[in-house]
mmCIF file of C-alpha atoms and ligand atoms in Angstrom:
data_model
loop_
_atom_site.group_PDB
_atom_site.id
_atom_site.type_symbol
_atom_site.label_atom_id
_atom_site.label_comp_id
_atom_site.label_asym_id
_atom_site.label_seq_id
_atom_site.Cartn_x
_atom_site.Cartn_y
_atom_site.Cartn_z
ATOM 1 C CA UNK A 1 -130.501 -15.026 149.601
ATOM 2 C CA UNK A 2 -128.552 -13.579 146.847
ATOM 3 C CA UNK A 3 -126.691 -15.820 144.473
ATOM 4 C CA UNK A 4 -122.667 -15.645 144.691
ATOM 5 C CA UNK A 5 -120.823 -13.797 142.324
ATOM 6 C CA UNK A 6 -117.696 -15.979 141.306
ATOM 7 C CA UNK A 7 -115.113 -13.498 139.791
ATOM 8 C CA UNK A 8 -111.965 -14.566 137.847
ATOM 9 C CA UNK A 9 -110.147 -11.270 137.238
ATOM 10 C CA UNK A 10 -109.056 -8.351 138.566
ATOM 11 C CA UNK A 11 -110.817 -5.788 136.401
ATOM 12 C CA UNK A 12 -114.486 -6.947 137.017
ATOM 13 C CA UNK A 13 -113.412 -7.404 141.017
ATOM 14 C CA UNK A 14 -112.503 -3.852 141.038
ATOM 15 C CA UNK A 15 -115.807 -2.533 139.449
ATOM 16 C CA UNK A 16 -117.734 -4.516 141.498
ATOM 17 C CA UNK A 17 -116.247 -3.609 144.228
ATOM 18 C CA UNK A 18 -116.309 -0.204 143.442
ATOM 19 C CA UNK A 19 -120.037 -0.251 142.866
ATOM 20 C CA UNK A 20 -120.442 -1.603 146.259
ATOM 21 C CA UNK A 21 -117.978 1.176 147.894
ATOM 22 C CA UNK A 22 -120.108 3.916 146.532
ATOM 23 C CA UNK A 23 -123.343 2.241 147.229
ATOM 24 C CA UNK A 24 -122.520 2.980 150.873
ATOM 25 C CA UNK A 25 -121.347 -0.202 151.573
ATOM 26 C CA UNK A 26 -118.562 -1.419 154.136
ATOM 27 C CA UNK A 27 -116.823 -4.560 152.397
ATOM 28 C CA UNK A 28 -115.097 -7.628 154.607
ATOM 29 C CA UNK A 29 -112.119 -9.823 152.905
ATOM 30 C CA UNK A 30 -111.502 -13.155 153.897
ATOM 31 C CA UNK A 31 -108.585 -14.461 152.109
ATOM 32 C CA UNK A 32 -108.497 -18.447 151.744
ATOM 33 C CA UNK A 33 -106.824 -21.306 149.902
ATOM 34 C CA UNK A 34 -110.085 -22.899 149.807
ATOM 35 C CA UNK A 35 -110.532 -26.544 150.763
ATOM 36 C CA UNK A 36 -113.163 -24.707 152.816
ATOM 37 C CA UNK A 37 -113.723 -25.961 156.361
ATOM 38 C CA UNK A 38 -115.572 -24.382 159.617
ATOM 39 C CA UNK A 39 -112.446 -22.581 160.722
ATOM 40 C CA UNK A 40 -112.739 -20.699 157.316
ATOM 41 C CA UNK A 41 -116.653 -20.203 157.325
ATOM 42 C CA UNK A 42 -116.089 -19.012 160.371
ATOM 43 C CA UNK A 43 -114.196 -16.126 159.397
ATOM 44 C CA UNK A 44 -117.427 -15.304 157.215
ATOM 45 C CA UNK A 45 -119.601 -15.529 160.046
ATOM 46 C CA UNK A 46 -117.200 -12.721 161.946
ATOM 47 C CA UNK A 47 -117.040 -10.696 158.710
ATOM 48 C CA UNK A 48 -120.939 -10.905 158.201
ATOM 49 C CA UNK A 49 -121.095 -9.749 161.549
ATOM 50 C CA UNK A 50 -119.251 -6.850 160.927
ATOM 51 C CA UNK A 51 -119.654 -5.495 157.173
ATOM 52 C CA UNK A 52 -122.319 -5.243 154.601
ATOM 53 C CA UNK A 53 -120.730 -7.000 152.180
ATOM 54 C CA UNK A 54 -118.464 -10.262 152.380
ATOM 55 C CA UNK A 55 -115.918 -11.083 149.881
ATOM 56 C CA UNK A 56 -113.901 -14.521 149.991
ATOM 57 C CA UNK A 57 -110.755 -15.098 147.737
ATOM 58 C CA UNK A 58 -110.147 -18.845 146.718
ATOM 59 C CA UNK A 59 -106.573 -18.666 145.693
ATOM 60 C CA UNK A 60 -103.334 -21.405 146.176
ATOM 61 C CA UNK A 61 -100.728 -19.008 145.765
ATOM 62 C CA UNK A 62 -97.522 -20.362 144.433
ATOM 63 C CA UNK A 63 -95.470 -17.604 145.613
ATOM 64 C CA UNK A 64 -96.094 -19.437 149.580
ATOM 65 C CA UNK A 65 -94.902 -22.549 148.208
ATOM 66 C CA UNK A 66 -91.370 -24.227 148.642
ATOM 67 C CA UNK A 67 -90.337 -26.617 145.517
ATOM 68 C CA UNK A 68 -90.884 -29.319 147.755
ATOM 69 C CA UNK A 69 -94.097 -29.030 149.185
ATOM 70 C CA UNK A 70 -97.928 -29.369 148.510
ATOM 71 C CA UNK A 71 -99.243 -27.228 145.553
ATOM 72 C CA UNK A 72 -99.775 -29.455 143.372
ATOM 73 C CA UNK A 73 -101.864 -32.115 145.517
ATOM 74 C CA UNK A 74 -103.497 -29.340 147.828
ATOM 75 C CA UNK A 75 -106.956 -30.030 147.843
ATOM 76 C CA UNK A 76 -109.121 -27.693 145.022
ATOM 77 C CA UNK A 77 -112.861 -27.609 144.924
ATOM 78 C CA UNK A 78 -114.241 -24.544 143.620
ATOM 79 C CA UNK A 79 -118.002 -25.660 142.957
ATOM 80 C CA UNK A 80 -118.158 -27.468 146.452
ATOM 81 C CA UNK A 81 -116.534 -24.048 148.330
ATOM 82 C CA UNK A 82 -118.306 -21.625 146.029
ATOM 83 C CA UNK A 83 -121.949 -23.482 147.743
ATOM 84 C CA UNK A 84 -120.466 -23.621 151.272
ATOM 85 C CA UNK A 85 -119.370 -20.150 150.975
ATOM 86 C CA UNK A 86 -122.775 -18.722 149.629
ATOM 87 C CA UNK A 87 -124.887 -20.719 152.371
ATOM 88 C CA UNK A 88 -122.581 -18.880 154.749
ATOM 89 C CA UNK A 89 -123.068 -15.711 153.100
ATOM 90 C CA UNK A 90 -120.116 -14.806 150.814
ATOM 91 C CA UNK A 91 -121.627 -12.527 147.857
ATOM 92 C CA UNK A 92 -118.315 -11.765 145.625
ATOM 93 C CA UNK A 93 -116.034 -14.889 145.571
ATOM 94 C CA UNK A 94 -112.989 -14.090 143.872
ATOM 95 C CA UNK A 95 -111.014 -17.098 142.157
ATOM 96 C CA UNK A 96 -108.517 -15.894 140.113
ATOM 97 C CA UNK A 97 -106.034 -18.097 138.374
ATOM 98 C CA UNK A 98 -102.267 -18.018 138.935
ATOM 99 C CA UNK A 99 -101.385 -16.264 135.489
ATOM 100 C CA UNK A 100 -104.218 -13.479 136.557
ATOM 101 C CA UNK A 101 -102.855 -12.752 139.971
ATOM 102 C CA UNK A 102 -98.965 -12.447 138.645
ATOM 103 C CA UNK A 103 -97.579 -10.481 135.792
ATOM 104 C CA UNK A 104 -94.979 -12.530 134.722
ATOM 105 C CA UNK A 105 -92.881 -9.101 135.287
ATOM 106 C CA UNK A 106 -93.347 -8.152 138.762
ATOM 107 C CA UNK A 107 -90.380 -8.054 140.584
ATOM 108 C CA UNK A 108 -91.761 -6.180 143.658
ATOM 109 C CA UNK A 109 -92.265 -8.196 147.109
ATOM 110 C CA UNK A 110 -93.290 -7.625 150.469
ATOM 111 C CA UNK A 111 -91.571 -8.682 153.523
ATOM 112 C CA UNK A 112 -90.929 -9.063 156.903
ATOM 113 C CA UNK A 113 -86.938 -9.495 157.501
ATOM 114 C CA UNK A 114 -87.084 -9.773 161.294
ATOM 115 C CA UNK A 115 -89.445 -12.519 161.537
ATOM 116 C CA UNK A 116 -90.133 -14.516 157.793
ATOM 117 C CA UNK A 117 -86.948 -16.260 158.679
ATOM 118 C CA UNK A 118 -88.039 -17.531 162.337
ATOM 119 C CA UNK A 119 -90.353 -20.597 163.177
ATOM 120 C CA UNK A 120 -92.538 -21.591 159.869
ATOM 121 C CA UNK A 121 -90.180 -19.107 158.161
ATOM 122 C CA UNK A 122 -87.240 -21.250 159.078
ATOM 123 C CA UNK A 123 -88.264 -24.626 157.268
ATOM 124 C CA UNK A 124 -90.434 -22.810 154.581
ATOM 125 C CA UNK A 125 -87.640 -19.959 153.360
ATOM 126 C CA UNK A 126 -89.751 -17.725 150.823
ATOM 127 C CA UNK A 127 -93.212 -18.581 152.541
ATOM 128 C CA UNK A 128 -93.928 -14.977 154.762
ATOM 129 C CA UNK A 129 -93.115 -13.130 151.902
ATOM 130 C CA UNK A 130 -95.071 -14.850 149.041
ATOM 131 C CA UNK A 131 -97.733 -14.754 151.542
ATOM 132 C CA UNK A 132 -97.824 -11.006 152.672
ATOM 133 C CA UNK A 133 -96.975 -10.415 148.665
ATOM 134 C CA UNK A 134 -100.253 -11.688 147.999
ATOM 135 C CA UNK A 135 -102.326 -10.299 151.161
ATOM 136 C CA UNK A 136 -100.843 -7.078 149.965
ATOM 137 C CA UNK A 137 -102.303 -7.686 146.334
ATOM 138 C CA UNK A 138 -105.322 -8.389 147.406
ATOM 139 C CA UNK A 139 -105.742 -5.549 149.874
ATOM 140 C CA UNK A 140 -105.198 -3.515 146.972
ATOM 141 C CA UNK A 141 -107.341 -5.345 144.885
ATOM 142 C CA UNK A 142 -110.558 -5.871 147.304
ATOM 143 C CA UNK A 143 -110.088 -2.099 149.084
ATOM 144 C CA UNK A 144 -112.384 -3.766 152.188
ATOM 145 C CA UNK A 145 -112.778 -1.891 155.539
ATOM 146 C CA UNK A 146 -111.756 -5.194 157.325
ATOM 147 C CA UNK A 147 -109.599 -8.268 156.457
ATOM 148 C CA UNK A 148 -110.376 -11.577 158.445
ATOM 149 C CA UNK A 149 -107.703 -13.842 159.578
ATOM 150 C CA UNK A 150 -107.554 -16.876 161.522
ATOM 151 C CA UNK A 151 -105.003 -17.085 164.549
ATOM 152 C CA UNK A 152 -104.956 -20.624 163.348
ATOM 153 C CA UNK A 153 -102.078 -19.186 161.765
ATOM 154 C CA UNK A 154 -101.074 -16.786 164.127
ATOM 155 C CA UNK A 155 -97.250 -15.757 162.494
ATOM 156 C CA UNK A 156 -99.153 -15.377 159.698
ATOM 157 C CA UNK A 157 -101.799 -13.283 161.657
ATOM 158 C CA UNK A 158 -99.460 -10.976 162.972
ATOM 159 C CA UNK A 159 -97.310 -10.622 159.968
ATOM 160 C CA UNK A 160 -100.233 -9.398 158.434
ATOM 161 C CA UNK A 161 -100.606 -7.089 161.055
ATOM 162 C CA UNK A 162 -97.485 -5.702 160.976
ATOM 163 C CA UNK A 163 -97.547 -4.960 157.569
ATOM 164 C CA UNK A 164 -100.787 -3.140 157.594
ATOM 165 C CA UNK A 165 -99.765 -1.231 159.920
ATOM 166 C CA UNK A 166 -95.968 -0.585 158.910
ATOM 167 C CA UNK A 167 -97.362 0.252 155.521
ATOM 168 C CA UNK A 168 -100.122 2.241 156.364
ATOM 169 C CA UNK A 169 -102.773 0.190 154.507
ATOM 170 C CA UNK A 170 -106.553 1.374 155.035
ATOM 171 C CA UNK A 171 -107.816 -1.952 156.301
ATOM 172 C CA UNK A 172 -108.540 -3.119 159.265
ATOM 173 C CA UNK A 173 -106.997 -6.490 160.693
ATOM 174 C CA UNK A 174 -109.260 -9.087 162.628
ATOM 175 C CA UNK A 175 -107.803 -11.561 164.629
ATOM 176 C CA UNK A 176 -110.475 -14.582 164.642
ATOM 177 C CA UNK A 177 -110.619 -17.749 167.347
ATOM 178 C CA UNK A 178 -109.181 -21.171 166.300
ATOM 179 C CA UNK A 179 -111.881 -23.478 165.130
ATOM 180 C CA UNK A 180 -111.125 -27.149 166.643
ATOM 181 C CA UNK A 181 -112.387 -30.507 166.306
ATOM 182 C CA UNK A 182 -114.440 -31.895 169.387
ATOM 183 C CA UNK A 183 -110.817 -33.692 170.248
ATOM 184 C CA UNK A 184 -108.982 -30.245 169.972
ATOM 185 C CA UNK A 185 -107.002 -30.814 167.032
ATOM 186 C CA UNK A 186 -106.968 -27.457 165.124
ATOM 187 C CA UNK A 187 -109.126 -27.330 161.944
ATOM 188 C CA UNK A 188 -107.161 -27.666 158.932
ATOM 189 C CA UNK A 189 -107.200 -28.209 154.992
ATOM 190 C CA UNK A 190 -104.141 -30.304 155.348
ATOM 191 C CA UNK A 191 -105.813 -33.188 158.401
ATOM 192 C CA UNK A 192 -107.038 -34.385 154.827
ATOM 193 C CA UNK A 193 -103.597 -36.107 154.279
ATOM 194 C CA UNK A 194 -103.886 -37.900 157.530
ATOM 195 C CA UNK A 195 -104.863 -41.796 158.081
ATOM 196 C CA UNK A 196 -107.860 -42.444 161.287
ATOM 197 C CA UNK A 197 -104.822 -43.564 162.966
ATOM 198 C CA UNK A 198 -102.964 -40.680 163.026
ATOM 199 C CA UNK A 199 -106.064 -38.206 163.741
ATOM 200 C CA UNK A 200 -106.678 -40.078 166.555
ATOM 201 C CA UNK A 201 -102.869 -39.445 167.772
ATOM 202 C CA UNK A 202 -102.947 -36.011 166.255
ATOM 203 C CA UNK A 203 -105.144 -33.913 169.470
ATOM 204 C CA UNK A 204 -102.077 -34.720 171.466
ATOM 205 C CA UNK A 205 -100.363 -31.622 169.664
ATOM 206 C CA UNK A 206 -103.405 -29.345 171.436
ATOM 207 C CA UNK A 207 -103.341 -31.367 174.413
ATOM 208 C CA UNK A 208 -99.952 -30.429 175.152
ATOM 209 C CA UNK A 209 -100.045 -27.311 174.388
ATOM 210 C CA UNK A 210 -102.671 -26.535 177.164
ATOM 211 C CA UNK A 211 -100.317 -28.306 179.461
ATOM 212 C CA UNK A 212 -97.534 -25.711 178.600
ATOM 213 C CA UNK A 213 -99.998 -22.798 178.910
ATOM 214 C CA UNK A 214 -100.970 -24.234 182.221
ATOM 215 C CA UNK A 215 -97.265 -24.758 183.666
ATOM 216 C CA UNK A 216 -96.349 -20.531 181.951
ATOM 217 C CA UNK A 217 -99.448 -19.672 184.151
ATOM 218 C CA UNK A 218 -98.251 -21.339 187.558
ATOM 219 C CA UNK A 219 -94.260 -20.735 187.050
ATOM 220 C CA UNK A 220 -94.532 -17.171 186.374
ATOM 221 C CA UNK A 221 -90.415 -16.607 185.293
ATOM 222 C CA UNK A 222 -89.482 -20.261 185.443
ATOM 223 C CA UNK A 223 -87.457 -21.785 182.448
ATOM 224 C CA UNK A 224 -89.224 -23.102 179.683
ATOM 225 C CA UNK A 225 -86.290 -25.456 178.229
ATOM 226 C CA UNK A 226 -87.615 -28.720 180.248
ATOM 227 C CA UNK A 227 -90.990 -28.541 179.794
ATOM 228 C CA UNK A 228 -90.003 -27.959 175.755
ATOM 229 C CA UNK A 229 -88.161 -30.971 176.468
ATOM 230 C CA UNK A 230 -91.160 -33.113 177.511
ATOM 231 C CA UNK A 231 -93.074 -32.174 175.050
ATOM 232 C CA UNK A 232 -90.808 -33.419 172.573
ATOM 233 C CA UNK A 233 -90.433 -37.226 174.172
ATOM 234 C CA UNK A 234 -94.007 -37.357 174.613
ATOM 235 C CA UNK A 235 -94.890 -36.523 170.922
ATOM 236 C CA UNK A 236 -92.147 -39.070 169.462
ATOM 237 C CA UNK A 237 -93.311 -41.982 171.904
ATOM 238 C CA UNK A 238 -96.508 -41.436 170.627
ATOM 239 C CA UNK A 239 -95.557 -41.507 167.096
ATOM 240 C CA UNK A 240 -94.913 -38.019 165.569
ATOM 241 C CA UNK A 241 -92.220 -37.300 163.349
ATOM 242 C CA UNK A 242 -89.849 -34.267 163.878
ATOM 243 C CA UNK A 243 -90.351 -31.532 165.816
ATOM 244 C CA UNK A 244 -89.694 -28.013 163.785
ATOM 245 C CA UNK A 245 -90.367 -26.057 166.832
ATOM 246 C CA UNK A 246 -91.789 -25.745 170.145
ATOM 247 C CA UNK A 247 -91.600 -22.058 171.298
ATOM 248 C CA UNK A 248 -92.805 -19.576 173.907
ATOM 249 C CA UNK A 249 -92.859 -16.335 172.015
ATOM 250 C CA UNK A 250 -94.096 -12.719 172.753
ATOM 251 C CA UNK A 251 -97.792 -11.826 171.188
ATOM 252 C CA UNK A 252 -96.906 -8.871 170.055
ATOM 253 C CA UNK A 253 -93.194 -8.832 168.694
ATOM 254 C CA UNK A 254 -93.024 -12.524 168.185
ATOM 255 C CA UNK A 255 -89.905 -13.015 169.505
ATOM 256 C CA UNK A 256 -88.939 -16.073 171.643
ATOM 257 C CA UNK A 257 -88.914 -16.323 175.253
ATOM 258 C CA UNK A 258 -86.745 -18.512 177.462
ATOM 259 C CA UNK A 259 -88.868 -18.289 180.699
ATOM 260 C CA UNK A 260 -92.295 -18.506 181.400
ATOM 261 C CA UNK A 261 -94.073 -14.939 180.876
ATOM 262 C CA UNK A 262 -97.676 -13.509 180.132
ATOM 263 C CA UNK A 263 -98.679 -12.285 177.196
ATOM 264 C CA UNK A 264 -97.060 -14.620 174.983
ATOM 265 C CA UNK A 265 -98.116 -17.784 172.769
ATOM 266 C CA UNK A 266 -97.178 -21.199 172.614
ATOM 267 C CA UNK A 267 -96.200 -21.620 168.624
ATOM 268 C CA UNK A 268 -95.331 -25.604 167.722
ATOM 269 C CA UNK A 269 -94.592 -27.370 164.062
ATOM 270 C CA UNK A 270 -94.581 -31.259 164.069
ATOM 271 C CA UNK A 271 -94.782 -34.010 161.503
ATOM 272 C CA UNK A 272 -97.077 -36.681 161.879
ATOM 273 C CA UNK A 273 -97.171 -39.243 159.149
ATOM 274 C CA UNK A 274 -96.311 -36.684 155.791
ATOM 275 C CA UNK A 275 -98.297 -33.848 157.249
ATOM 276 C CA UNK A 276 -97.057 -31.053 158.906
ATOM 277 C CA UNK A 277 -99.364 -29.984 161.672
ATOM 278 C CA UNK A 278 -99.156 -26.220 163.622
ATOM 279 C CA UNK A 279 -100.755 -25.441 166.418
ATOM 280 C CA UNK A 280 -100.408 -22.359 168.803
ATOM 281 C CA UNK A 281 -102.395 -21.199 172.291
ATOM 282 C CA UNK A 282 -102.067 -17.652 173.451
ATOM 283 C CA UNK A 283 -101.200 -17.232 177.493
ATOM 284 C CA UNK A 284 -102.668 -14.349 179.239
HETATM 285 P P1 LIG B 28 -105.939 -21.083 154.372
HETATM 286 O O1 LIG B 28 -106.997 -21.463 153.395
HETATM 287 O O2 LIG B 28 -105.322 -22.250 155.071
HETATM 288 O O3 LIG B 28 -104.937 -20.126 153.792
HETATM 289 O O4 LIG B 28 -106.673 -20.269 155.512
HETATM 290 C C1 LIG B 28 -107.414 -19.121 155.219
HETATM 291 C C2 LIG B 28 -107.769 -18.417 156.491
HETATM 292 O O5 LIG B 28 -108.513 -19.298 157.333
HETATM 293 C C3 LIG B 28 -106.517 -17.992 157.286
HETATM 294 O O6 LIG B 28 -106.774 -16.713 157.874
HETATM 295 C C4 LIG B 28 -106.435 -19.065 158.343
HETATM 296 O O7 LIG B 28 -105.774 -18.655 159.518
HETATM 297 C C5 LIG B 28 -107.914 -19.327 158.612
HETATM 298 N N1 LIG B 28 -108.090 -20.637 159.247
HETATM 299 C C6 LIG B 28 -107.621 -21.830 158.812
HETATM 300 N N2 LIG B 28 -107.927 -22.800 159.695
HETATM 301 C C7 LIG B 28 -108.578 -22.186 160.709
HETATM 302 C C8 LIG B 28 -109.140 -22.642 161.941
HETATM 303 N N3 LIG B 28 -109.086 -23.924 162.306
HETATM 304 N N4 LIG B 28 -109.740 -21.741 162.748
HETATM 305 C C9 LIG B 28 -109.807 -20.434 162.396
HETATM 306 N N5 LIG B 28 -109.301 -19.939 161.256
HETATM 307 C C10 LIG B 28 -108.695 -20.805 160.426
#
């Protein structure tokens, strides 16, 4: 196996990359935070798959960041990802720092104003659009034939989508499965923060979740607002903190439903302890 290449600017990722393009080679992004976990690696499986050559970015962008939240404790391990990313079979790593990625300049953004202001974009104002700011960088940056996200994150996932294909960029956008835990809580750099009591509370987000993709299934233009409801008592008598939202939305335009319809995705946000946990199941 080849050894990874870790690259920390933009110049020397561009003639590498370069060198690869005219080599023949189809190139496959996965952008990352790092704090690398299976739901990540396997993003690099489905890009392996796919493309010739597999290029991870390990950045904690500080445009996605509110003043309140986690940038400065989120979890950063470069050596340990760098290994678990060339086992997998990453070959270019890109790790840039924050000064390298931003011009101190730039006052050009990217963003979504019909949906960075709904569900995570509600309680994290600024988030969408430092994070398709910086998927848009890097598309530029990595020129790959396909990008691989996680539906994990599936506003993200779509935003992403959307602006690839509002903006015409040349890249492709796959969609990859959510990686769980044998209990079904959703992979996530962030279950770090939680104490073995809460993780063994915390599966009750995907629990319920299936219930509500059960009861959209059998209730076929039924309200939603009760079984919402439910959700919401049975989370805080188990322990959970507040509930940012619980909603039935469309798959492809995102926006919410009020009665049970195909199609669509369950989208929730919910403290438990300090962490914030999201969760989401599609319903076909
Ligand atoms: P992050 O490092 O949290 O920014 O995530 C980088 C990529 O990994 C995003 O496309 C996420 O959606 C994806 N990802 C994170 N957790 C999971 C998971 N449990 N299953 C699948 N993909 C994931």
């Amino acid at each position: 196996m080849s050894e990874i290449q870790i690259i920390r600017t933009k110049s020397e990722l561009k003639q590498v990359i370069k060198a690869e393009k005219l080599a023949g080679k189809s190139v496959g992004f996965v952008p990352t935070m790092g704090a690398l976990h299976e739901g990540h690696l396997s993003l690099v499986d489905a890009a392996k798959a796919k493309c010739d050559v597999v290029v991870m970015s390990i950045f904690v962008n500080p445009l996605q960041f509110g003043a309140n939240e986690d940038l400065d404790s989120y979890p950063k391990r470069l050596e340990v990802d760098a290994n678990l990313a060339s086992d997998r079979g990453v070959q270019i790593l890109f790790a840039p720092s924050a000064e390298e990625m931003y011009k101190p300049n730039a006052v050009t953004e990217v963003s979504n104003s019909a949906l960075d202001s709904l569900y995570c974009g509600k309680f994290r104002p600024g988030h969408f659009t430092g994070v398709l700011t910086v998927v848009a960088k890097l598309f530029n940056l990595v020129d790959a034939d396909f990008a691989f996200f996680g539906k994990k994150d599936f506003q993200q996932f779509r935003l992403i989508e959307m602006m690839v294909d509002d903006l015409e960029m040349n890249v492709e956008v796959v969609g990859c499965e959510t990686i769980r835990e044998d209990s079904g809580l959703a992979r996530s750099s962030r279950n770090e923060y939680l104490s073995s009591e809460a993780l063994s509370v915390a599966p009750a987000v995907a629990r319920a979740l299936s219930v509500l993709k059960e009861k959209v299934q059998e209730n076929l233009g039924s309200s939603i607002l009760d079984w919402k409801a439910a959700v919401e008592q049975d989370l805080t008598a188990l322990g959970f903190g507040e509930m940012q939202y619980l909603e039935l939305v469309d798959r492809d335009t995102l926006l919410p439903l009020e009665v049970a319809s195909l199609n669509s995705v369950w989208l929730i946000a919910v403290y438990l302890e300090k962490t914030r946990l999201i969760d989401n199941l599609e319903v076909f």
